[in-house]
Amino acid sequence: MSRTFVGMPAFPKAAAVSTQDRRLRANLTHATHTIRDKRAKAVTELDDWAELRLAGKEIKDRTLAELDRYLLQAEAAVTAAGGTVHWAADAAEANRIVAELVKATGEREVVKVKSMATQEIELNEALAAEGITAYETDLAELIVQLGDDLPSHILVPAIHRNRAEIRDIFAQNMADWGRPAPDGLTDTPAELAEAARLHLREKFLRAKVAVSGANFLVAETGTLVVVESEGNGRMCLTLPETLISVVGIEKVVPTWRDLEVFLQLLPRSSTAERMNPYTSTWSGTTDGDGPSAFHLVLLDNGRTDTLADQVGRQALRCIRCSACLNVCPVYERAGGHAYGSPYPGPIGAILSPQLRGLQSEVDASLPYASSLCGACYEVCPVAIDIPEVLVHLREKVAEKGGAGHRLERVAMKSASWLLDHPAAYSMALRGTGLARGVQPRRVPIPGAAKAWTDSRDLPALPEQSFRAWWSKGENR
Ligand code: SF4
C-alpha cells in the first residue's frame, strides 16, 4: 500500500513546513527554472503560437459545450472498434469497475502507464485492498512508488528528488518490488536509467493486464492517445492481453484535425520538445496486434459539477502540461505536497477544490495558495485564466463563512459604514495619521492578519492622507 494525500493538513500549514526544507527548495528551483527556460525557447520558435493557443482554447470550449454529444459519439466508436465502455460517476465506482475487470482475468498484478486520473481516484490503493498489485512503469512514478512517497508535480512526479536521493531509493527498495538494483549503483543518469530499465523489463514481459489513462480521446474514431517520453507507456499499451484505460470525460476532442493542435501545444509546453518522442494511439482491438481486450472507463468524479460552473469550467480545458507549475513562485517555494492533492500548483489550486468540493479545510485553503501574479495564465497553452478562477473560488469560500471570513465581513461592513459617513471618515483619517509613530510592523493579534505579517512588514502609514494632500493643491 502506498501513501495517499488523505489527512494532509491545509495548504498554509503544509507550506509552513515545506518552505523550511532547503533541499526541497534547491531541487525545485533548479528543476523548474531549467524546464521553464527551455519551454520559453521552444515556444518562441513558433510564429503562430498565439493562434495555436487560441485554437486550443476554442476547441476545448466548443467540445465542453457539447460534451454529452461527443462522449456518446466516442462510446459508439470505441464499441464499434471492439472495446467496451464503462461509465463511472465517482472514484469508488471507477475503482470497483477496474478491480472487477482485473479479477475477471484471474491476474493479481497490473502494469501502469503514468496517469493523473488513476492517481486522482487512488486506484493503486483500491487495487491493493483487493489483493492486486499495481506496478508504476513511468520512471518518475517508479521513484515515487519505490520511495513510498507522494507525487509532487504533474509531469515529473519525483521532481522533489535529486539524483543522489534516487540512487538511495533504488539501492534500498528495488528488491522489495522485483529485480534489485545493480551492486555499486552510482547516481549517474545512465546508470539510474539502466537500473530502472532492467527492473521494469521483467514486469513488462510478465504482465497480462495494463492500466492507463489517456491524454486525449478522439470522438470521431474512438481513438485514445497517450503522449510520453520514455516508451514505457507503449510497452504497457502493446504487450499485455488486457488493457484498461481510465479517462476523465473532459479528455475528449471531436476530430483528428483538433488533435493536431494539441499535439503541437502539449510537447512544447510540457517538456519543451518540438515533437513528442512517443505518441501512441489505439482504437478498440485488432486481432493479433496488441491487447485482445480493451476497456475504457469514462470518469466523471466532479467534472460535470465543474462544467456547471460558468467561471470554473475553464479548468476542464487543462491538458496537464504543467507549464503553470514551473513558473509559479508559490509552487517553487512550497513544493507539490503542500497542495494535498495529486494536482499541485496553480492548476491544482483551481481543479482540486472543484472536483472534490470546498468542504474540507485543505480544499478551502487552495484558492488562497497563490499570489495572483498571473504568470500561470501567461504560459497556459489553452489560456485558462487561473487567477480569475482563484478569485471566483475565494468568493465561494468566503460565502461559506468560517472564522477568518466572519472577521473579514465585519471589517468590510465597518469600512462600508465609514465610507458612507464623510465626517467620521475624515476623523478616522486624522486618527490614523496620529497613530503613525506607534504603528507596529506586525499584527500582534492571532489570526490571518498576523499570519500575513509573520513573513511581511506592514507598510508604513503615509505622512498625510490623500485627501489632505489633495486639499493642499500640491498636485496642481
Ligand atoms: S492549467 Fe494550463 S499550464 Fe497548467 S497544466 Fe493545465 S494546460 Fe498546462
Short mmCIF file of C-alpha atoms and ligand atoms in Angstrom, two decimals:
data_model
loop_
_atom_site.label_atom_id
_atom_site.label_comp_id
_atom_site.label_asym_id
_atom_site.label_seq_id
_atom_site.Cartn_x
_atom_site.Cartn_y
_atom_site.Cartn_z
CA MET A 1 0.00 0.00 0.00
CA SER A 2 1.40 3.40 -0.92
CA ARG A 3 0.85 6.74 0.78
CA THR A 4 -2.11 8.93 -0.14
CA PHE A 5 -2.98 12.59 0.29
CA VAL A 6 -5.82 11.74 2.69
CA GLY A 7 -5.38 13.55 6.03
CA MET A 8 -2.89 16.12 4.73
CA PRO A 9 -3.01 19.50 6.50
CA ALA A 10 -4.39 22.63 4.81
CA PHE A 11 -2.05 24.50 2.46
CA PRO A 12 -0.78 27.17 4.89
CA LYS A 13 0.23 24.58 7.50
CA ALA A 14 1.81 22.24 4.96
CA ALA A 15 3.61 25.11 3.20
CA ALA A 16 4.92 26.49 6.50
CA VAL A 17 6.82 23.20 6.89
CA SER A 18 7.89 22.62 3.28
CA THR A 19 9.21 26.16 2.76
CA GLN A 20 11.75 25.45 5.53
CA ASP A 21 13.12 22.42 3.64
CA ARG A 22 16.21 23.83 1.97
CA ARG A 23 16.99 20.71 -0.02
CA LEU A 24 13.44 20.58 -1.41
CA ARG A 25 13.63 24.23 -2.41
CA ALA A 26 17.02 23.77 -4.06
CA ASN A 27 15.80 20.71 -6.01
CA LEU A 28 12.64 22.50 -7.12
CA THR A 29 14.30 25.78 -8.04
CA HIS A 30 16.84 24.00 -10.19
CA ALA A 31 14.28 21.79 -11.93
CA THR A 32 11.53 24.34 -12.52
CA HIS A 33 13.91 27.01 -13.81
CA THR A 34 15.52 24.55 -16.21
CA ILE A 35 12.17 23.43 -17.65
CA ARG A 36 10.67 26.91 -17.80
CA ASP A 37 13.67 28.36 -19.66
CA LYS A 38 13.60 25.54 -22.20
CA ARG A 39 9.85 25.94 -22.66
CA ALA A 40 10.14 29.66 -23.29
CA LYS A 41 12.69 28.96 -26.03
CA ALA A 42 10.61 26.18 -27.62
CA VAL A 43 7.51 28.37 -27.70
CA THR A 44 9.19 31.39 -29.26
CA GLU A 45 10.31 29.21 -32.19
CA LEU A 46 6.72 29.22 -33.47
CA ASP A 47 5.42 32.40 -35.09
CA ASP A 48 1.83 31.23 -34.71
CA TRP A 49 1.98 30.20 -31.04
CA ALA A 50 -0.67 32.78 -30.06
CA GLU A 51 -3.02 31.46 -32.76
CA LEU A 52 -2.38 27.85 -31.73
CA ARG A 53 -3.13 28.77 -28.12
CA LEU A 54 -6.37 30.41 -29.14
CA ALA A 55 -7.30 27.40 -31.28
CA GLY A 56 -6.64 25.05 -28.35
CA LYS A 57 -8.85 27.15 -26.10
CA GLU A 58 -11.66 27.34 -28.61
CA ILE A 59 -11.62 23.63 -29.47
CA LYS A 60 -11.84 22.76 -25.78
CA ASP A 61 -14.63 25.27 -25.15
CA ARG A 62 -16.60 24.04 -28.15
CA THR A 63 -16.19 20.44 -27.03
CA LEU A 64 -17.17 21.16 -23.43
CA ALA A 65 -20.28 22.98 -24.63
CA GLU A 66 -21.46 19.75 -26.27
CA LEU A 67 -19.66 17.23 -24.12
CA ASP A 68 -22.59 14.82 -23.90
CA ARG A 69 -22.80 14.54 -27.68
CA TYR A 70 -19.08 13.93 -28.14
CA LEU A 71 -18.94 11.38 -25.33
CA LEU A 72 -21.76 9.36 -26.86
CA GLN A 73 -20.03 9.57 -30.24
CA ALA A 74 -16.80 8.33 -28.64
CA GLU A 75 -18.63 5.50 -26.86
CA ALA A 76 -20.21 4.32 -30.12
CA ALA A 77 -16.86 4.45 -31.94
CA VAL A 78 -14.95 2.59 -29.19
CA THR A 79 -17.65 -0.11 -29.08
CA ALA A 80 -17.64 -0.45 -32.88
CA ALA A 81 -13.85 -0.91 -32.74
CA GLY A 82 -14.16 -3.84 -30.31
CA GLY A 83 -13.75 -2.05 -26.97
CA THR A 84 -16.12 -1.92 -24.00
CA VAL A 85 -17.09 1.39 -22.42
CA HIS A 86 -17.90 1.76 -18.71
CA TRP A 87 -19.21 4.93 -17.08
CA ALA A 88 -18.01 5.84 -13.58
CA ALA A 89 -19.76 8.61 -11.66
CA ASP A 90 -17.08 8.80 -8.97
CA ALA A 91 -13.79 7.38 -7.76
CA ALA A 92 -15.37 4.48 -5.88
CA GLU A 93 -17.27 3.32 -8.94
CA ALA A 94 -14.24 3.62 -11.21
CA ASN A 95 -12.07 1.67 -8.75
CA ARG A 96 -14.71 -1.04 -8.41
CA ILE A 97 -15.02 -1.41 -12.19
CA VAL A 98 -11.25 -1.70 -12.68
CA ALA A 99 -10.82 -4.15 -9.78
CA GLU A 100 -13.59 -6.38 -11.16
CA LEU A 101 -12.13 -6.31 -14.66
CA VAL A 102 -8.69 -7.29 -13.36
CA LYS A 103 -10.13 -10.05 -11.15
CA ALA A 104 -12.09 -11.42 -14.12
CA THR A 105 -8.77 -12.05 -15.90
CA GLY A 106 -7.54 -14.13 -12.94
CA GLU A 107 -4.45 -11.90 -12.62
CA ARG A 108 -3.15 -10.39 -9.42
CA GLU A 109 -0.87 -7.72 -10.83
CA VAL A 110 -1.06 -4.93 -13.40
CA VAL A 111 1.47 -2.63 -15.03
CA LYS A 112 0.55 1.03 -15.24
CA VAL A 113 1.14 3.85 -17.64
CA LYS A 114 1.57 7.22 -15.92
CA SER A 115 -1.93 8.54 -15.32
CA MET A 116 -3.23 11.51 -13.33
CA ALA A 117 -6.80 10.16 -13.37
CA THR A 118 -5.79 6.95 -11.59
CA GLN A 119 -3.85 8.96 -9.01
CA GLU A 120 -6.90 11.15 -8.50
CA ILE A 121 -9.10 8.13 -7.70
CA GLU A 122 -6.32 6.36 -5.73
CA LEU A 123 -6.61 3.31 -7.89
CA ASN A 124 -3.39 1.66 -6.69
CA GLU A 125 -4.63 1.68 -3.09
CA ALA A 126 -8.08 0.38 -4.13
CA LEU A 127 -6.47 -2.45 -6.11
CA ALA A 128 -4.16 -3.29 -3.21
CA ALA A 129 -7.22 -3.64 -0.97
CA GLU A 130 -8.45 -6.30 -3.44
CA GLY A 131 -5.11 -8.14 -3.39
CA ILE A 132 -3.93 -6.73 -6.73
CA THR A 133 -0.50 -5.10 -7.06
CA ALA A 134 -0.13 -2.16 -9.43
CA TYR A 135 3.38 -1.50 -10.73
CA GLU A 136 4.14 2.02 -11.92
CA THR A 137 6.32 1.99 -15.04
CA ASP A 138 6.93 5.68 -15.69
CA LEU A 139 10.42 6.39 -14.32
CA ALA A 140 9.36 9.24 -12.04
CA GLU A 141 6.31 7.34 -10.84
CA LEU A 142 8.55 4.35 -10.16
CA ILE A 143 10.78 6.54 -7.97
CA VAL A 144 7.70 7.75 -6.06
CA GLN A 145 6.36 4.21 -5.63
CA LEU A 146 9.68 2.69 -4.54
CA GLY A 147 10.24 5.58 -2.11
CA ASP A 148 6.74 5.17 -0.57
CA ASP A 149 6.40 8.81 -1.46
CA LEU A 150 3.77 11.12 -2.95
CA PRO A 151 3.93 12.75 -6.39
CA SER A 152 4.68 16.47 -6.33
CA HIS A 153 4.47 17.54 -9.97
CA ILE A 154 2.11 16.67 -12.81
CA LEU A 155 4.77 15.86 -15.36
CA VAL A 156 7.73 14.96 -13.16
CA PRO A 157 6.17 13.41 -10.04
CA ALA A 158 9.58 12.96 -8.36
CA ILE A 159 10.80 16.49 -9.13
CA HIS A 160 11.48 16.99 -5.41
CA ARG A 161 14.18 14.27 -5.51
CA ASN A 162 17.73 14.75 -6.70
CA ARG A 163 19.92 12.06 -8.26
CA ALA A 164 21.61 11.06 -5.01
CA GLU A 165 18.24 10.50 -3.36
CA ILE A 166 17.03 8.45 -6.33
CA ARG A 167 20.12 6.27 -6.15
CA ASP A 168 19.45 5.58 -2.47
CA ILE A 169 15.79 4.75 -3.14
CA PHE A 170 16.72 2.32 -5.92
CA ALA A 171 19.50 0.68 -3.88
CA GLN A 172 17.36 0.27 -0.78
CA ASN A 173 13.92 -0.59 -2.17
CA MET A 174 14.04 -2.09 -5.64
CA ALA A 175 14.49 -5.60 -4.28
CA ASP A 176 11.17 -5.35 -2.40
CA TRP A 177 9.34 -4.81 -5.71
CA GLY A 178 11.21 -7.17 -8.06
CA ARG A 179 14.67 -7.16 -9.60
CA PRO A 180 17.14 -5.46 -7.21
CA ALA A 181 19.32 -2.52 -8.19
CA PRO A 182 22.77 -3.48 -9.53
CA ASP A 183 25.58 -3.61 -6.95
CA GLY A 184 27.60 -0.41 -6.73
CA LEU A 185 24.89 1.69 -8.37
CA THR A 186 26.01 5.33 -8.70
CA ASP A 187 23.90 8.43 -9.27
CA THR A 188 24.88 8.96 -12.90
CA PRO A 189 21.76 9.31 -15.07
CA ALA A 190 22.79 6.46 -17.41
CA GLU A 191 23.23 4.01 -14.52
CA LEU A 192 19.97 5.02 -12.87
CA ALA A 193 18.10 4.68 -16.17
CA GLU A 194 19.65 1.25 -16.79
CA ALA A 195 18.69 0.05 -13.31
CA ALA A 196 15.10 1.15 -13.92
CA ARG A 197 15.09 -0.41 -17.39
CA LEU A 198 16.22 -3.82 -16.10
CA HIS A 199 13.79 -3.67 -13.18
CA LEU A 200 10.82 -2.76 -15.38
CA ARG A 201 11.62 -5.07 -18.29
CA GLU A 202 10.72 -8.12 -16.17
CA LYS A 203 7.35 -6.59 -15.37
CA PHE A 204 6.55 -5.68 -18.97
CA LEU A 205 7.29 -9.20 -20.15
CA ARG A 206 5.26 -10.83 -17.37
CA ALA A 207 2.22 -8.56 -17.27
CA LYS A 208 -1.11 -9.75 -18.66
CA VAL A 209 -3.07 -6.65 -17.68
CA ALA A 210 -2.21 -2.96 -18.10
CA VAL A 211 -3.93 0.14 -16.78
CA SER A 212 -3.50 3.50 -18.46
CA GLY A 213 -5.01 6.94 -18.64
CA ALA A 214 -5.09 8.96 -21.84
CA ASN A 215 -4.17 12.47 -22.84
CA PHE A 216 -6.93 12.64 -25.44
CA LEU A 217 -9.90 10.66 -26.72
CA VAL A 218 -10.79 11.38 -30.35
CA ALA A 219 -14.58 11.13 -30.59
CA GLU A 220 -14.88 10.55 -34.35
CA THR A 221 -12.91 7.27 -34.29
CA GLY A 222 -12.94 6.35 -30.58
CA THR A 223 -9.14 6.60 -30.55
CA LEU A 224 -7.21 7.06 -27.32
CA VAL A 225 -3.93 8.93 -27.31
CA VAL A 226 -1.06 8.74 -24.84
CA VAL A 227 1.96 11.01 -25.20
CA GLU A 228 5.10 10.17 -23.24
CA SER A 229 8.86 10.47 -23.36
CA GLU A 230 10.22 7.10 -22.25
CA GLY A 231 8.46 4.42 -24.28
CA ASN A 232 7.45 2.58 -21.12
CA GLY A 233 3.84 3.54 -21.75
CA ARG A 234 3.95 1.96 -25.19
CA MET A 235 5.23 -1.31 -23.68
CA CYS A 236 2.20 -1.34 -21.37
CA LEU A 237 -0.17 -0.47 -24.18
CA THR A 238 1.01 -3.20 -26.54
CA LEU A 239 2.38 -6.23 -24.62
CA PRO A 240 -0.43 -7.22 -22.16
CA GLU A 241 -3.55 -9.15 -23.17
CA THR A 242 -5.99 -6.79 -21.44
CA LEU A 243 -5.84 -3.02 -21.44
CA ILE A 244 -7.99 -0.88 -19.13
CA SER A 245 -7.93 2.89 -19.65
CA VAL A 246 -9.35 5.26 -17.05
CA VAL A 247 -10.05 8.59 -18.71
CA GLY A 248 -11.65 11.80 -17.45
CA ILE A 249 -14.65 12.80 -19.54
CA GLU A 250 -13.06 16.16 -20.36
CA LYS A 251 -10.30 14.47 -22.39
CA VAL A 252 -12.47 14.11 -25.47
CA VAL A 253 -11.65 16.07 -28.63
CA PRO A 254 -14.01 15.88 -31.60
CA THR A 255 -11.67 15.08 -34.52
CA TRP A 256 -8.12 14.23 -35.53
CA ARG A 257 -7.89 17.72 -37.00
CA ASP A 258 -8.49 19.08 -33.50
CA LEU A 259 -5.94 16.68 -32.04
CA GLU A 260 -3.31 18.15 -34.36
CA VAL A 261 -3.49 21.44 -32.45
CA PHE A 262 -2.91 19.79 -29.07
CA LEU A 263 -0.05 17.64 -30.35
CA GLN A 264 1.74 20.91 -31.11
CA LEU A 265 0.78 22.70 -27.90
CA LEU A 266 1.48 19.93 -25.41
CA PRO A 267 5.11 18.88 -26.07
CA ARG A 268 6.43 22.44 -26.27
CA SER A 269 4.55 23.46 -23.12
CA SER A 270 5.47 20.42 -21.06
CA THR A 271 8.90 19.08 -21.96
CA ALA A 272 9.91 21.87 -24.34
CA GLU A 273 10.16 19.37 -27.17
CA ARG A 274 9.16 20.24 -30.72
CA MET A 275 7.52 16.87 -31.13
CA ASN A 276 6.62 14.25 -28.60
CA PRO A 277 9.01 11.25 -28.57
CA TYR A 278 6.32 8.56 -28.17
CA THR A 279 2.74 9.22 -29.26
CA SER A 280 0.65 6.04 -29.00
CA THR A 281 -2.86 5.78 -30.38
CA TRP A 282 -5.28 2.86 -30.27
CA SER A 283 -8.90 2.27 -31.19
CA GLY A 284 -10.55 -0.82 -29.73
CA THR A 285 -8.81 -4.11 -30.53
CA THR A 286 -7.14 -5.70 -33.56
CA ASP A 287 -6.64 -9.46 -33.98
CA GLY A 288 -3.00 -10.43 -33.48
CA ASP A 289 -1.91 -6.88 -32.68
CA GLY A 290 -1.79 -5.59 -29.10
CA PRO A 291 -4.24 -6.38 -26.30
CA SER A 292 -7.16 -8.63 -27.25
CA ALA A 293 -9.48 -6.99 -24.69
CA PHE A 294 -9.88 -3.26 -24.24
CA HIS A 295 -11.99 -1.46 -21.62
CA LEU A 296 -12.49 2.27 -21.40
CA VAL A 297 -13.67 3.65 -18.05
CA LEU A 298 -15.04 7.18 -18.52
CA LEU A 299 -14.65 9.05 -15.26
CA ASP A 300 -16.79 11.93 -14.01
CA ASN A 301 -15.73 12.35 -10.35
CA GLY A 302 -16.75 16.01 -10.05
CA ARG A 303 -16.26 17.02 -13.66
CA THR A 304 -19.93 17.64 -14.51
CA ASP A 305 -20.24 19.79 -11.36
CA THR A 306 -17.21 21.74 -12.55
CA LEU A 307 -18.73 22.06 -16.00
CA ALA A 308 -21.87 23.56 -14.46
CA ASP A 309 -19.83 26.49 -13.08
CA GLN A 310 -19.62 29.19 -15.76
CA VAL A 311 -16.32 30.58 -14.47
CA GLY A 312 -14.72 27.45 -13.04
CA ARG A 313 -15.36 25.21 -16.05
CA GLN A 314 -12.33 26.57 -17.90
CA ALA A 315 -10.21 24.34 -15.63
CA LEU A 316 -11.52 21.42 -17.71
CA ARG A 317 -9.57 22.76 -20.69
CA CYS A 318 -6.35 21.70 -18.95
CA ILE A 319 -4.09 19.38 -20.96
CA ARG A 320 -1.83 18.70 -17.93
CA CYS A 321 1.30 20.20 -19.46
CA SER A 322 2.48 21.55 -16.07
CA ALA A 323 3.80 24.82 -17.51
CA CYS A 324 1.85 26.74 -14.85
CA LEU A 325 3.63 24.84 -12.06
CA ASN A 326 7.06 25.64 -13.44
CA VAL A 327 6.50 29.41 -13.41
CA CYS A 328 4.59 29.65 -10.13
CA PRO A 329 6.53 31.37 -7.30
CA VAL A 330 4.29 29.74 -4.70
CA TYR A 331 4.78 26.22 -6.09
CA GLU A 332 8.52 26.78 -6.37
CA ARG A 333 8.77 27.58 -2.67
CA ALA A 334 6.09 25.36 -1.16
CA GLY A 335 6.54 22.26 -3.36
CA GLY A 336 3.82 19.98 -4.65
CA HIS A 337 2.95 18.02 -1.50
CA ALA A 338 1.65 21.15 0.23
CA TYR A 339 -1.37 21.16 -2.11
CA GLY A 340 -2.73 17.93 -0.58
CA SER A 341 -3.69 16.53 -3.97
CA PRO A 342 -2.10 14.79 -6.95
CA TYR A 343 -2.84 18.05 -8.82
CA PRO A 344 -0.39 20.60 -7.36
CA GLY A 345 0.47 24.14 -8.35
CA PRO A 346 -1.86 26.71 -9.92
CA ILE A 347 -3.98 24.18 -11.81
CA GLY A 348 -4.29 22.10 -8.63
CA ALA A 349 -5.41 25.16 -6.71
CA ILE A 350 -8.43 25.51 -9.01
CA LEU A 351 -9.03 21.90 -10.05
CA SER A 352 -8.92 20.01 -6.74
CA PRO A 353 -11.43 22.28 -4.94
CA GLN A 354 -13.79 21.97 -7.90
CA LEU A 355 -13.51 18.19 -8.29
CA ARG A 356 -13.65 17.50 -4.55
CA GLY A 357 -15.77 20.44 -3.35
CA LEU A 358 -14.85 23.15 -0.87
CA GLN A 359 -15.96 21.34 2.29
CA SER A 360 -12.57 20.26 3.64
CA GLU A 361 -10.01 22.59 5.20
CA VAL A 362 -7.48 21.55 2.55
CA ASP A 363 -9.74 22.34 -0.39
CA ALA A 364 -11.00 25.61 1.12
CA SER A 365 -7.37 26.72 1.55
CA LEU A 366 -6.24 26.00 -2.03
CA PRO A 367 -7.77 29.05 -3.79
CA TYR A 368 -5.57 31.17 -1.49
CA ALA A 369 -2.38 29.30 -2.44
CA SER A 370 -1.48 31.96 -4.97
CA SER A 371 -0.11 35.48 -5.19
CA LEU A 372 -2.38 36.12 -8.22
CA CYS A 373 0.68 37.25 -10.18
CA GLY A 374 -0.80 35.85 -13.39
CA ALA A 375 2.31 34.00 -14.62
CA CYS A 376 0.27 30.78 -14.85
CA TYR A 377 -2.22 32.39 -17.24
CA GLU A 378 0.57 33.78 -19.40
CA VAL A 379 2.09 30.35 -20.05
CA CYS A 380 -1.06 28.22 -20.20
CA PRO A 381 -1.32 26.77 -23.72
CA VAL A 382 -5.13 26.68 -23.53
CA ALA A 383 -5.43 30.14 -21.93
CA ILE A 384 -7.02 29.10 -18.65
CA ASP A 385 -7.40 32.30 -16.63
CA ILE A 386 -6.31 30.68 -13.38
CA PRO A 387 -6.30 33.94 -11.36
CA GLU A 388 -9.90 34.58 -12.41
CA VAL A 389 -10.96 31.14 -11.18
CA LEU A 390 -8.96 31.54 -7.96
CA VAL A 391 -10.78 34.78 -7.13
CA HIS A 392 -14.10 33.15 -8.04
CA LEU A 393 -13.38 30.23 -5.70
CA ARG A 394 -12.23 32.58 -2.92
CA GLU A 395 -15.61 34.25 -3.18
CA LYS A 396 -17.30 30.88 -2.76
CA VAL A 397 -15.14 30.05 0.27
CA ALA A 398 -15.93 33.43 1.81
CA GLU A 399 -19.66 32.90 1.21
CA LYS A 400 -19.47 29.65 3.13
CA GLY A 401 -18.22 31.53 6.21
CA GLY A 402 -15.57 30.43 8.70
CA ALA A 403 -13.80 32.39 11.44
CA GLY A 404 -11.42 34.31 9.15
CA HIS A 405 -14.21 35.28 6.80
CA ARG A 406 -16.52 36.41 9.61
CA LEU A 407 -13.84 38.89 10.67
CA GLU A 408 -13.41 39.96 7.07
CA ARG A 409 -17.15 40.58 6.77
CA VAL A 410 -17.16 42.69 9.95
CA ALA A 411 -14.21 44.69 8.59
CA MET A 412 -15.97 45.24 5.24
CA LYS A 413 -19.20 46.31 6.91
CA SER A 414 -17.32 48.79 9.10
CA ALA A 415 -15.48 50.16 6.06
CA SER A 416 -18.77 50.46 4.19
CA TRP A 417 -20.32 52.45 7.06
CA LEU A 418 -17.25 54.70 7.31
CA LEU A 419 -17.23 55.45 3.59
CA ASP A 420 -20.89 56.39 3.81
CA HIS A 421 -20.19 58.97 6.57
CA PRO A 422 -17.66 61.58 5.35
CA ALA A 423 -17.26 63.34 8.72
CA ALA A 424 -16.46 60.10 10.52
CA TYR A 425 -14.14 59.13 7.68
CA SER A 426 -12.15 62.38 7.99
CA MET A 427 -11.87 61.89 11.73
CA ALA A 428 -10.66 58.31 11.22
CA LEU A 429 -8.02 59.52 8.75
CA ARG A 430 -6.76 62.11 11.25
CA GLY A 431 -6.61 59.38 13.90
CA THR A 432 -4.65 57.15 11.55
CA GLY A 433 -2.16 59.95 10.94
CA LEU A 434 -1.61 60.33 14.68
CA ALA A 435 -1.04 56.57 15.00
CA ARG A 436 1.84 56.74 12.53
CA GLY A 437 4.53 56.96 15.17
CA VAL A 438 3.30 53.92 17.10
CA GLN A 439 2.29 51.72 14.20
CA PRO A 440 3.53 48.12 14.68
CA ARG A 441 5.26 46.40 11.76
CA ARG A 442 3.41 43.17 12.55
CA VAL A 443 -0.17 42.50 13.61
CA PRO A 444 0.10 41.06 17.13
CA ILE A 445 -3.41 39.50 17.32
CA PRO A 446 -3.51 35.81 16.29
CA GLY A 447 -5.37 35.17 13.04
CA ALA A 448 -5.00 35.57 9.31
CA ALA A 449 -3.65 39.14 9.55
CA LYS A 450 -0.93 38.03 11.98
CA ALA A 451 -0.02 35.10 9.73
CA TRP A 452 0.23 37.53 6.83
CA THR A 453 2.61 39.83 8.68
CA ASP A 454 4.69 36.97 10.12
CA SER A 455 6.51 36.93 6.81
CA ARG A 456 5.98 40.52 5.66
CA ASP A 457 6.26 44.01 7.17
CA LEU A 458 3.11 46.11 7.30
CA PRO A 459 3.66 49.08 5.01
CA ALA A 460 4.30 52.30 6.95
CA LEU A 461 1.38 54.71 7.12
CA PRO A 462 1.92 57.78 4.88
CA GLU A 463 2.69 61.14 6.42
CA GLN A 464 -0.56 62.57 5.14
CA SER A 465 -3.75 61.17 3.69
CA PHE A 466 -4.65 61.52 0.03
CA ARG A 467 -7.41 63.98 0.99
CA ALA A 468 -5.01 66.16 2.98
CA TRP A 469 -2.54 66.15 0.11
CA TRP A 470 -5.29 66.97 -2.40
CA SER A 471 -6.72 69.82 -0.34
CA LYS A 472 -3.29 71.48 -0.22
CA GLY A 473 -3.40 71.67 -4.00
CA GLU A 474 0.17 70.28 -4.36
CA ASN A 475 -0.90 68.33 -7.40
CA ARG A 476 -1.82 71.46 -9.37
S1 SF4 B 1 -3.59 24.87 -16.45
FE1 SF4 B 1 -2.67 25.28 -18.44
S2 SF4 B 1 -0.47 25.49 -17.96
FE2 SF4 B 1 -1.40 24.46 -16.18
S3 SF4 B 1 -1.17 22.27 -16.57
FE3 SF4 B 1 -3.17 22.86 -17.38
S4 SF4 B 1 -2.82 23.34 -19.54
FE4 SF4 B 1 -0.83 23.34 -18.55
#
